């Protein structure tokens, strides 16, 4: 008998057939998971950052702090010497251990990383810092566990475009969202040198979908979910067809942006930074 999992954005369900494969994690709205057609836009928007920064993990000992479903840590395992996953959620930890055996999965608090000083080469933290109450403490912990010259690869929704005109995040699972200047300030205060700030943007195919769906392909999905309206087949097909190459990651080296990151970064969907431990 198949099991239905419900997408909290679309309200639709997908049937998962039982068998030897590991059962998927439920969609709660707090994390994205692969393999759900109506979730595919958000999944690909997260996946592009792993794909574009994967080379920074080659041959390294990598900690993914806040590994969620684990698909990203498993991607990193293709190139890294060792991948350690860390998450606070028991279900996520058990899922990763079963689904992605190449990942050394640990359960713990991101405010107190259960690793020794200078023990890893790279810390990956994608779409997690906005969920944390003490972001500064977490970043100081990342600095502590990194070896000198090690890198923190971090991404987070851009507050300017994700929750426009609001003091509090739209997403109920977010505690504090950041713009580029605020993210840079947090990283520097924690002791990092910000090497690069990049932004995730819609490429031409998604810009076309924005125009076809009333100016915002994102709003077309969210508005129907909030209204409880069923998705038209055309929208479902459009979301299911999104690929990582439909997004663009546009980097802006720190040396070219004295005093700020410029308007292009403020228009980005998600912020992506490479920060280095001196």
PDB file of C-alpha atoms in Angstrom:
ATOM      1  CA  UNK A   1       0.000   0.000   0.000  1.00  0.00           C
ATOM      2  CA  UNK A   2       1.381   3.398  -0.960  1.00  0.00           C
ATOM      3  CA  UNK A   3       1.830   6.215   1.526  1.00  0.00           C
ATOM      4  CA  UNK A   4       0.706   9.785   0.821  1.00  0.00           C
ATOM      5  CA  UNK A   5       2.944  12.692   1.786  1.00  0.00           C
ATOM      6  CA  UNK A   6       1.424  16.162   1.675  1.00  0.00           C
ATOM      7  CA  UNK A   7       3.221  19.249   0.393  1.00  0.00           C
ATOM      8  CA  UNK A   8       2.449  22.164   2.757  1.00  0.00           C
ATOM      9  CA  UNK A   9       2.955  24.727  -0.026  1.00  0.00           C
ATOM     10  CA  UNK A  10       0.705  23.224  -2.658  1.00  0.00           C
ATOM     11  CA  UNK A  11      -1.590  21.170  -0.459  1.00  0.00           C
ATOM     12  CA  UNK A  12      -1.184  18.268  -2.879  1.00  0.00           C
ATOM     13  CA  UNK A  13      -0.034  14.797  -2.006  1.00  0.00           C
ATOM     14  CA  UNK A  14       2.362  12.421  -3.679  1.00  0.00           C
ATOM     15  CA  UNK A  15       2.204   8.647  -3.446  1.00  0.00           C
ATOM     16  CA  UNK A  16       5.343   6.883  -2.276  1.00  0.00           C
ATOM     17  CA  UNK A  17       5.470   3.198  -3.073  1.00  0.00           C
ATOM     18  CA  UNK A  18       6.919   0.934  -0.380  1.00  0.00           C
ATOM     19  CA  UNK A  19       9.894  -1.244  -1.101  1.00  0.00           C
ATOM     20  CA  UNK A  20      13.542  -1.468  -0.347  1.00  0.00           C
ATOM     21  CA  UNK A  21      14.153   2.291  -0.645  1.00  0.00           C
ATOM     22  CA  UNK A  22      14.126   4.448   2.468  1.00  0.00           C
ATOM     23  CA  UNK A  23      10.830   6.209   3.161  1.00  0.00           C
ATOM     24  CA  UNK A  24      10.968   9.969   2.535  1.00  0.00           C
ATOM     25  CA  UNK A  25      10.900  12.489   5.329  1.00  0.00           C
ATOM     26  CA  UNK A  26       7.532  14.219   5.704  1.00  0.00           C
ATOM     27  CA  UNK A  27       7.172  17.712   4.315  1.00  0.00           C
ATOM     28  CA  UNK A  28       6.664  20.044   7.257  1.00  0.00           C
ATOM     29  CA  UNK A  29       7.442  23.404   5.648  1.00  0.00           C
ATOM     30  CA  UNK A  30      10.674  23.632   7.659  1.00  0.00           C
ATOM     31  CA  UNK A  31      12.865  21.837   5.124  1.00  0.00           C
ATOM     32  CA  UNK A  32      12.737  20.841   1.484  1.00  0.00           C
ATOM     33  CA  UNK A  33      12.944  17.258   0.261  1.00  0.00           C
ATOM     34  CA  UNK A  34      13.582  15.743  -3.170  1.00  0.00           C
ATOM     35  CA  UNK A  35      11.150  13.741  -5.258  1.00  0.00           C
ATOM     36  CA  UNK A  36       7.942  15.774  -4.768  1.00  0.00           C
ATOM     37  CA  UNK A  37       6.718  17.414  -7.973  1.00  0.00           C
ATOM     38  CA  UNK A  38       5.032  20.384  -6.264  1.00  0.00           C
ATOM     39  CA  UNK A  39       8.122  20.996  -4.079  1.00  0.00           C
ATOM     40  CA  UNK A  40      10.514  20.891  -7.014  1.00  0.00           C
ATOM     41  CA  UNK A  41      10.981  24.668  -7.468  1.00  0.00           C
ATOM     42  CA  UNK A  42      12.205  25.084  -3.876  1.00  0.00           C
ATOM     43  CA  UNK A  43      14.281  21.928  -3.998  1.00  0.00           C
ATOM     44  CA  UNK A  44      16.110  23.036  -7.156  1.00  0.00           C
ATOM     45  CA  UNK A  45      16.593  26.524  -5.708  1.00  0.00           C
ATOM     46  CA  UNK A  46      18.432  24.915  -2.798  1.00  0.00           C
ATOM     47  CA  UNK A  47      20.233  22.335  -4.919  1.00  0.00           C
ATOM     48  CA  UNK A  48      21.938  24.873  -7.180  1.00  0.00           C
ATOM     49  CA  UNK A  49      24.063  26.163  -4.304  1.00  0.00           C
ATOM     50  CA  UNK A  50      25.380  22.679  -3.532  1.00  0.00           C
ATOM     51  CA  UNK A  51      26.094  22.074  -7.211  1.00  0.00           C
ATOM     52  CA  UNK A  52      27.924  25.360  -7.784  1.00  0.00           C
ATOM     53  CA  UNK A  53      30.034  25.219  -4.595  1.00  0.00           C
ATOM     54  CA  UNK A  54      30.760  21.489  -4.648  1.00  0.00           C
ATOM     55  CA  UNK A  55      34.335  22.005  -5.848  1.00  0.00           C
ATOM     56  CA  UNK A  56      35.124  23.902  -2.624  1.00  0.00           C
ATOM     57  CA  UNK A  57      34.612  20.582  -0.781  1.00  0.00           C
ATOM     58  CA  UNK A  58      36.877  18.438  -2.986  1.00  0.00           C
ATOM     59  CA  UNK A  59      39.273  16.306  -0.943  1.00  0.00           C
ATOM     60  CA  UNK A  60      38.185  17.988   2.300  1.00  0.00           C
ATOM     61  CA  UNK A  61      36.765  17.000   5.653  1.00  0.00           C
ATOM     62  CA  UNK A  62      33.360  18.666   5.585  1.00  0.00           C
ATOM     63  CA  UNK A  63      30.755  19.326   8.257  1.00  0.00           C
ATOM     64  CA  UNK A  64      27.251  20.076   7.072  1.00  0.00           C
ATOM     65  CA  UNK A  65      25.717  21.855  10.042  1.00  0.00           C
ATOM     66  CA  UNK A  66      21.963  21.473   9.712  1.00  0.00           C
ATOM     67  CA  UNK A  67      21.927  18.710   7.108  1.00  0.00           C
ATOM     68  CA  UNK A  68      18.139  18.216   7.027  1.00  0.00           C
ATOM     69  CA  UNK A  69      17.035  15.496   4.615  1.00  0.00           C
ATOM     70  CA  UNK A  70      20.650  14.745   3.742  1.00  0.00           C
ATOM     71  CA  UNK A  71      20.590  14.978  -0.054  1.00  0.00           C
ATOM     72  CA  UNK A  72      23.139  17.810   0.025  1.00  0.00           C
ATOM     73  CA  UNK A  73      25.549  15.986   2.312  1.00  0.00           C
ATOM     74  CA  UNK A  74      25.289  13.022  -0.027  1.00  0.00           C
ATOM     75  CA  UNK A  75      26.190  15.272  -2.985  1.00  0.00           C
ATOM     76  CA  UNK A  76      29.214  16.524  -1.058  1.00  0.00           C
ATOM     77  CA  UNK A  77      30.269  12.922  -0.409  1.00  0.00           C
ATOM     78  CA  UNK A  78      30.888  12.562  -4.156  1.00  0.00           C
ATOM     79  CA  UNK A  79      33.951  14.827  -3.868  1.00  0.00           C
ATOM     80  CA  UNK A  80      34.927  15.134  -0.187  1.00  0.00           C
ATOM     81  CA  UNK A  81      37.245  12.841   1.737  1.00  0.00           C
ATOM     82  CA  UNK A  82      34.883  12.785   4.713  1.00  0.00           C
ATOM     83  CA  UNK A  83      31.403  14.224   5.301  1.00  0.00           C
ATOM     84  CA  UNK A  84      29.929  14.719   8.760  1.00  0.00           C
ATOM     85  CA  UNK A  85      26.246  15.597   8.964  1.00  0.00           C
ATOM     86  CA  UNK A  86      24.698  17.278  11.991  1.00  0.00           C
ATOM     87  CA  UNK A  87      21.042  17.921  12.769  1.00  0.00           C
ATOM     88  CA  UNK A  88      18.996  18.330  15.928  1.00  0.00           C
ATOM     89  CA  UNK A  89      15.967  16.406  14.629  1.00  0.00           C
ATOM     90  CA  UNK A  90      15.860  12.704  15.526  1.00  0.00           C
ATOM     91  CA  UNK A  91      13.818  11.751  12.462  1.00  0.00           C
ATOM     92  CA  UNK A  92      16.213  13.539  10.130  1.00  0.00           C
ATOM     93  CA  UNK A  93      19.235  11.912  11.751  1.00  0.00           C
ATOM     94  CA  UNK A  94      17.747   8.424  11.426  1.00  0.00           C
ATOM     95  CA  UNK A  95      16.704   9.107   7.837  1.00  0.00           C
ATOM     96  CA  UNK A  96      20.175  10.241   6.759  1.00  0.00           C
ATOM     97  CA  UNK A  97      21.819   7.247   8.403  1.00  0.00           C
ATOM     98  CA  UNK A  98      19.509   4.908   6.510  1.00  0.00           C
ATOM     99  CA  UNK A  99      19.388   6.720   3.173  1.00  0.00           C
ATOM    100  CA  UNK A 100      22.911   8.093   2.820  1.00  0.00           C
ATOM    101  CA  UNK A 101      25.432   5.740   4.467  1.00  0.00           C
ATOM    102  CA  UNK A 102      28.428   7.718   3.175  1.00  0.00           C
ATOM    103  CA  UNK A 103      27.493  10.549   5.560  1.00  0.00           C
ATOM    104  CA  UNK A 104      28.704  10.254   9.179  1.00  0.00           C
ATOM    105  CA  UNK A 105      25.545  11.489  10.840  1.00  0.00           C
ATOM    106  CA  UNK A 106      25.480  13.074  14.297  1.00  0.00           C
ATOM    107  CA  UNK A 107      22.676  14.530  16.389  1.00  0.00           C
ATOM    108  CA  UNK A 108      23.390  17.754  18.212  1.00  0.00           C
ATOM    109  CA  UNK A 109      22.850  21.442  18.838  1.00  0.00           C
ATOM    110  CA  UNK A 110      24.217  23.895  16.290  1.00  0.00           C
ATOM    111  CA  UNK A 111      24.957  26.350  19.092  1.00  0.00           C
ATOM    112  CA  UNK A 112      27.436  23.822  20.555  1.00  0.00           C
ATOM    113  CA  UNK A 113      28.951  21.847  17.706  1.00  0.00           C
ATOM    114  CA  UNK A 114      30.033  18.396  18.979  1.00  0.00           C
ATOM    115  CA  UNK A 115      33.433  18.575  17.273  1.00  0.00           C
ATOM    116  CA  UNK A 116      36.917  19.508  18.392  1.00  0.00           C
ATOM    117  CA  UNK A 117      38.720  22.745  17.660  1.00  0.00           C
ATOM    118  CA  UNK A 118      40.221  23.043  14.161  1.00  0.00           C
ATOM    119  CA  UNK A 119      38.871  19.633  13.147  1.00  0.00           C
ATOM    120  CA  UNK A 120      37.298  20.286   9.704  1.00  0.00           C
ATOM    121  CA  UNK A 121      38.284  22.023   6.465  1.00  0.00           C
ATOM    122  CA  UNK A 122      34.839  23.214   5.367  1.00  0.00           C
ATOM    123  CA  UNK A 123      31.541  23.938   7.127  1.00  0.00           C
ATOM    124  CA  UNK A 124      28.439  23.944   4.925  1.00  0.00           C
ATOM    125  CA  UNK A 125      25.313  25.689   6.195  1.00  0.00           C
ATOM    126  CA  UNK A 126      22.651  26.159   3.540  1.00  0.00           C
ATOM    127  CA  UNK A 127      19.209  27.600   4.330  1.00  0.00           C
ATOM    128  CA  UNK A 128      19.642  27.075   8.082  1.00  0.00           C
ATOM    129  CA  UNK A 129      20.980  30.202   9.807  1.00  0.00           C
ATOM    130  CA  UNK A 130      17.609  31.971   9.439  1.00  0.00           C
ATOM    131  CA  UNK A 131      16.095  29.274  11.688  1.00  0.00           C
ATOM    132  CA  UNK A 132      18.506  29.907  14.585  1.00  0.00           C
ATOM    133  CA  UNK A 133      17.880  32.051  17.641  1.00  0.00           C
ATOM    134  CA  UNK A 134      21.545  32.828  18.333  1.00  0.00           C
ATOM    135  CA  UNK A 135      23.097  33.251  14.921  1.00  0.00           C
ATOM    136  CA  UNK A 136      26.279  34.840  16.259  1.00  0.00           C
ATOM    137  CA  UNK A 137      26.969  31.948  18.622  1.00  0.00           C
ATOM    138  CA  UNK A 138      26.536  29.452  15.802  1.00  0.00           C
ATOM    139  CA  UNK A 139      28.958  31.330  13.542  1.00  0.00           C
ATOM    140  CA  UNK A 140      31.544  31.500  16.335  1.00  0.00           C
ATOM    141  CA  UNK A 141      31.210  27.733  16.703  1.00  0.00           C
ATOM    142  CA  UNK A 142      31.792  27.342  12.956  1.00  0.00           C
ATOM    143  CA  UNK A 143      34.967  29.412  13.311  1.00  0.00           C
ATOM    144  CA  UNK A 144      36.119  27.254  16.220  1.00  0.00           C
ATOM    145  CA  UNK A 145      35.820  23.902  14.439  1.00  0.00           C
ATOM    146  CA  UNK A 146      37.403  25.132  11.191  1.00  0.00           C
ATOM    147  CA  UNK A 147      41.111  24.789  10.587  1.00  0.00           C
ATOM    148  CA  UNK A 148      43.014  28.012   9.793  1.00  0.00           C
ATOM    149  CA  UNK A 149      42.219  28.936   6.202  1.00  0.00           C
ATOM    150  CA  UNK A 150      39.073  26.801   6.300  1.00  0.00           C
ATOM    151  CA  UNK A 151      35.871  27.975   4.664  1.00  0.00           C
ATOM    152  CA  UNK A 152      32.299  28.465   5.778  1.00  0.00           C
ATOM    153  CA  UNK A 153      29.877  28.095   2.859  1.00  0.00           C
ATOM    154  CA  UNK A 154      26.582  29.641   3.894  1.00  0.00           C
ATOM    155  CA  UNK A 155      23.288  30.497   2.203  1.00  0.00           C
ATOM    156  CA  UNK A 156      20.103  32.104   3.467  1.00  0.00           C
ATOM    157  CA  UNK A 157      16.976  33.723   1.994  1.00  0.00           C
ATOM    158  CA  UNK A 158      17.472  37.387   1.168  1.00  0.00           C
ATOM    159  CA  UNK A 159      15.204  39.254   3.590  1.00  0.00           C
ATOM    160  CA  UNK A 160      14.625  42.046   1.073  1.00  0.00           C
ATOM    161  CA  UNK A 161      12.947  39.751  -1.454  1.00  0.00           C
ATOM    162  CA  UNK A 162      11.797  36.865   0.752  1.00  0.00           C
ATOM    163  CA  UNK A 163       9.795  38.926   3.269  1.00  0.00           C
ATOM    164  CA  UNK A 164       9.553  42.325   1.557  1.00  0.00           C
ATOM    165  CA  UNK A 165       8.474  45.249   3.692  1.00  0.00           C
ATOM    166  CA  UNK A 166       8.155  43.158   6.857  1.00  0.00           C
ATOM    167  CA  UNK A 167       9.914  43.291  10.229  1.00  0.00           C
ATOM    168  CA  UNK A 168       9.091  39.641  10.926  1.00  0.00           C
ATOM    169  CA  UNK A 169       9.644  36.718   8.529  1.00  0.00           C
ATOM    170  CA  UNK A 170       6.775  35.362   6.469  1.00  0.00           C
ATOM    171  CA  UNK A 171       7.971  31.818   7.122  1.00  0.00           C
ATOM    172  CA  UNK A 172       6.880  30.777  10.639  1.00  0.00           C
ATOM    173  CA  UNK A 173       9.984  28.578  10.995  1.00  0.00           C
ATOM    174  CA  UNK A 174      12.357  31.531  10.530  1.00  0.00           C
ATOM    175  CA  UNK A 175      13.560  33.542  13.523  1.00  0.00           C
ATOM    176  CA  UNK A 176      15.563  36.232  11.744  1.00  0.00           C
ATOM    177  CA  UNK A 177      16.164  36.768   8.039  1.00  0.00           C
ATOM    178  CA  UNK A 178      19.115  38.777   6.738  1.00  0.00           C
ATOM    179  CA  UNK A 179      20.120  41.024   3.877  1.00  0.00           C
ATOM    180  CA  UNK A 180      23.638  40.984   2.427  1.00  0.00           C
ATOM    181  CA  UNK A 181      24.983  43.714   4.692  1.00  0.00           C
ATOM    182  CA  UNK A 182      23.571  42.033   7.808  1.00  0.00           C
ATOM    183  CA  UNK A 183      24.977  38.636   6.851  1.00  0.00           C
ATOM    184  CA  UNK A 184      28.393  40.167   6.176  1.00  0.00           C
ATOM    185  CA  UNK A 185      28.335  41.962   9.517  1.00  0.00           C
ATOM    186  CA  UNK A 186      27.500  38.754  11.390  1.00  0.00           C
ATOM    187  CA  UNK A 187      30.305  36.862   9.669  1.00  0.00           C
ATOM    188  CA  UNK A 188      32.882  39.561  10.373  1.00  0.00           C
ATOM    189  CA  UNK A 189      31.798  39.882  14.003  1.00  0.00           C
ATOM    190  CA  UNK A 190      32.283  36.124  14.405  1.00  0.00           C
ATOM    191  CA  UNK A 191      35.873  36.438  13.158  1.00  0.00           C
ATOM    192  CA  UNK A 192      35.537  35.519   9.468  1.00  0.00           C
ATOM    193  CA  UNK A 193      36.854  37.274   6.394  1.00  0.00           C
ATOM    194  CA  UNK A 194      34.102  37.462   3.765  1.00  0.00           C
ATOM    195  CA  UNK A 195      35.658  36.391   0.471  1.00  0.00           C
ATOM    196  CA  UNK A 196      32.558  36.355  -1.730  1.00  0.00           C
ATOM    197  CA  UNK A 197      28.902  37.269  -1.549  1.00  0.00           C
ATOM    198  CA  UNK A 198      26.722  35.835  -4.305  1.00  0.00           C
ATOM    199  CA  UNK A 199      23.039  35.914  -5.114  1.00  0.00           C
ATOM    200  CA  UNK A 200      20.675  33.290  -6.505  1.00  0.00           C
ATOM    201  CA  UNK A 201      18.521  34.719  -9.314  1.00  0.00           C
ATOM    202  CA  UNK A 202      15.989  33.450 -11.811  1.00  0.00           C
ATOM    203  CA  UNK A 203      17.504  32.635 -15.179  1.00  0.00           C
ATOM    204  CA  UNK A 204      15.724  33.291 -18.495  1.00  0.00           C
ATOM    205  CA  UNK A 205      13.327  30.316 -18.272  1.00  0.00           C
ATOM    206  CA  UNK A 206      12.141  31.320 -14.792  1.00  0.00           C
ATOM    207  CA  UNK A 207      11.906  34.985 -15.775  1.00  0.00           C
ATOM    208  CA  UNK A 208       9.588  33.817 -18.547  1.00  0.00           C
ATOM    209  CA  UNK A 209       7.525  31.856 -16.025  1.00  0.00           C
ATOM    210  CA  UNK A 210       7.337  34.952 -13.813  1.00  0.00           C
ATOM    211  CA  UNK A 211       5.805  36.867 -16.721  1.00  0.00           C
ATOM    212  CA  UNK A 212       3.404  34.054 -17.599  1.00  0.00           C
ATOM    213  CA  UNK A 213       2.166  33.784 -14.004  1.00  0.00           C
ATOM    214  CA  UNK A 214       1.230  37.379 -13.309  1.00  0.00           C
ATOM    215  CA  UNK A 215       4.710  38.705 -12.527  1.00  0.00           C
ATOM    216  CA  UNK A 216       5.817  36.155  -9.932  1.00  0.00           C
ATOM    217  CA  UNK A 217       6.092  32.412 -10.365  1.00  0.00           C
ATOM    218  CA  UNK A 218       6.710  32.147  -6.608  1.00  0.00           C
ATOM    219  CA  UNK A 219       3.541  34.059  -5.713  1.00  0.00           C
ATOM    220  CA  UNK A 220       1.534  31.916  -8.127  1.00  0.00           C
ATOM    221  CA  UNK A 221       2.421  28.882  -6.005  1.00  0.00           C
ATOM    222  CA  UNK A 222       2.027  30.503  -2.594  1.00  0.00           C
ATOM    223  CA  UNK A 223      -1.254  32.322  -3.291  1.00  0.00           C
ATOM    224  CA  UNK A 224      -3.003  29.132  -4.360  1.00  0.00           C
ATOM    225  CA  UNK A 225      -1.694  27.300  -1.328  1.00  0.00           C
ATOM    226  CA  UNK A 226      -2.863  29.995   1.091  1.00  0.00           C
ATOM    227  CA  UNK A 227      -6.275  30.107  -0.582  1.00  0.00           C
ATOM    228  CA  UNK A 228      -6.570  26.324  -0.496  1.00  0.00           C
ATOM    229  CA  UNK A 229      -7.102  26.294  -4.252  1.00  0.00           C
ATOM    230  CA  UNK A 230      -6.049  23.287  -6.309  1.00  0.00           C
ATOM    231  CA  UNK A 231      -3.122  23.827  -8.621  1.00  0.00           C
ATOM    232  CA  UNK A 232      -3.957  23.891 -12.326  1.00  0.00           C
ATOM    233  CA  UNK A 233      -2.168  21.221 -14.328  1.00  0.00           C
ATOM    234  CA  UNK A 234      -0.138  23.881 -16.126  1.00  0.00           C
ATOM    235  CA  UNK A 235       1.307  25.194 -12.844  1.00  0.00           C
ATOM    236  CA  UNK A 236       2.086  21.715 -11.556  1.00  0.00           C
ATOM    237  CA  UNK A 237       3.892  20.875 -14.791  1.00  0.00           C
ATOM    238  CA  UNK A 238       5.833  24.139 -14.741  1.00  0.00           C
ATOM    239  CA  UNK A 239       7.009  23.592 -11.148  1.00  0.00           C
ATOM    240  CA  UNK A 240       7.903  19.953 -11.779  1.00  0.00           C
ATOM    241  CA  UNK A 241       9.966  20.963 -14.808  1.00  0.00           C
ATOM    242  CA  UNK A 242      12.287  23.406 -13.021  1.00  0.00           C
ATOM    243  CA  UNK A 243      15.999  22.478 -13.216  1.00  0.00           C
ATOM    244  CA  UNK A 244      18.982  23.801 -11.282  1.00  0.00           C
ATOM    245  CA  UNK A 245      20.265  25.391 -14.496  1.00  0.00           C
ATOM    246  CA  UNK A 246      17.134  27.568 -14.546  1.00  0.00           C
ATOM    247  CA  UNK A 247      18.717  29.492 -11.643  1.00  0.00           C
ATOM    248  CA  UNK A 248      21.806  31.692 -11.785  1.00  0.00           C
ATOM    249  CA  UNK A 249      24.372  32.151  -9.018  1.00  0.00           C
ATOM    250  CA  UNK A 250      25.963  35.562  -9.543  1.00  0.00           C
ATOM    251  CA  UNK A 251      29.083  36.113  -7.414  1.00  0.00           C
ATOM    252  CA  UNK A 252      30.437  39.480  -6.337  1.00  0.00           C
ATOM    253  CA  UNK A 253      33.972  39.349  -4.852  1.00  0.00           C
ATOM    254  CA  UNK A 254      34.452  41.547  -1.804  1.00  0.00           C
ATOM    255  CA  UNK A 255      37.258  43.484  -3.508  1.00  0.00           C
ATOM    256  CA  UNK A 256      34.840  44.877  -6.086  1.00  0.00           C
ATOM    257  CA  UNK A 257      32.272  46.043  -3.555  1.00  0.00           C
ATOM    258  CA  UNK A 258      33.775  48.567  -1.121  1.00  0.00           C
ATOM    259  CA  UNK A 259      31.150  49.840   1.273  1.00  0.00           C
ATOM    260  CA  UNK A 260      28.450  47.446   0.115  1.00  0.00           C
ATOM    261  CA  UNK A 261      27.443  44.713  -2.278  1.00  0.00           C
ATOM    262  CA  UNK A 262      25.435  46.748  -4.755  1.00  0.00           C
ATOM    263  CA  UNK A 263      21.864  46.595  -6.076  1.00  0.00           C
ATOM    264  CA  UNK A 264      22.243  43.251  -7.850  1.00  0.00           C
ATOM    265  CA  UNK A 265      22.761  41.426  -4.551  1.00  0.00           C
ATOM    266  CA  UNK A 266      19.737  43.189  -3.012  1.00  0.00           C
ATOM    267  CA  UNK A 267      17.562  41.856  -5.847  1.00  0.00           C
ATOM    268  CA  UNK A 268      18.677  38.252  -5.288  1.00  0.00           C
ATOM    269  CA  UNK A 269      16.386  35.510  -4.022  1.00  0.00           C
ATOM    270  CA  UNK A 270      18.948  33.867  -1.737  1.00  0.00           C
ATOM    271  CA  UNK A 271      22.311  35.051  -0.437  1.00  0.00           C
ATOM    272  CA  UNK A 272      25.370  32.808  -0.705  1.00  0.00           C
ATOM    273  CA  UNK A 273      28.629  33.662   1.023  1.00  0.00           C
ATOM    274  CA  UNK A 274      32.100  32.130   1.213  1.00  0.00           C
ATOM    275  CA  UNK A 275      33.747  33.163   4.472  1.00  0.00           C
ATOM    276  CA  UNK A 276      37.300  32.231   5.467  1.00  0.00           C
ATOM    277  CA  UNK A 277      38.853  31.600   8.892  1.00  0.00           C
ATOM    278  CA  UNK A 278      42.053  33.670   9.048  1.00  0.00           C
TER     279      UNK A 278
END
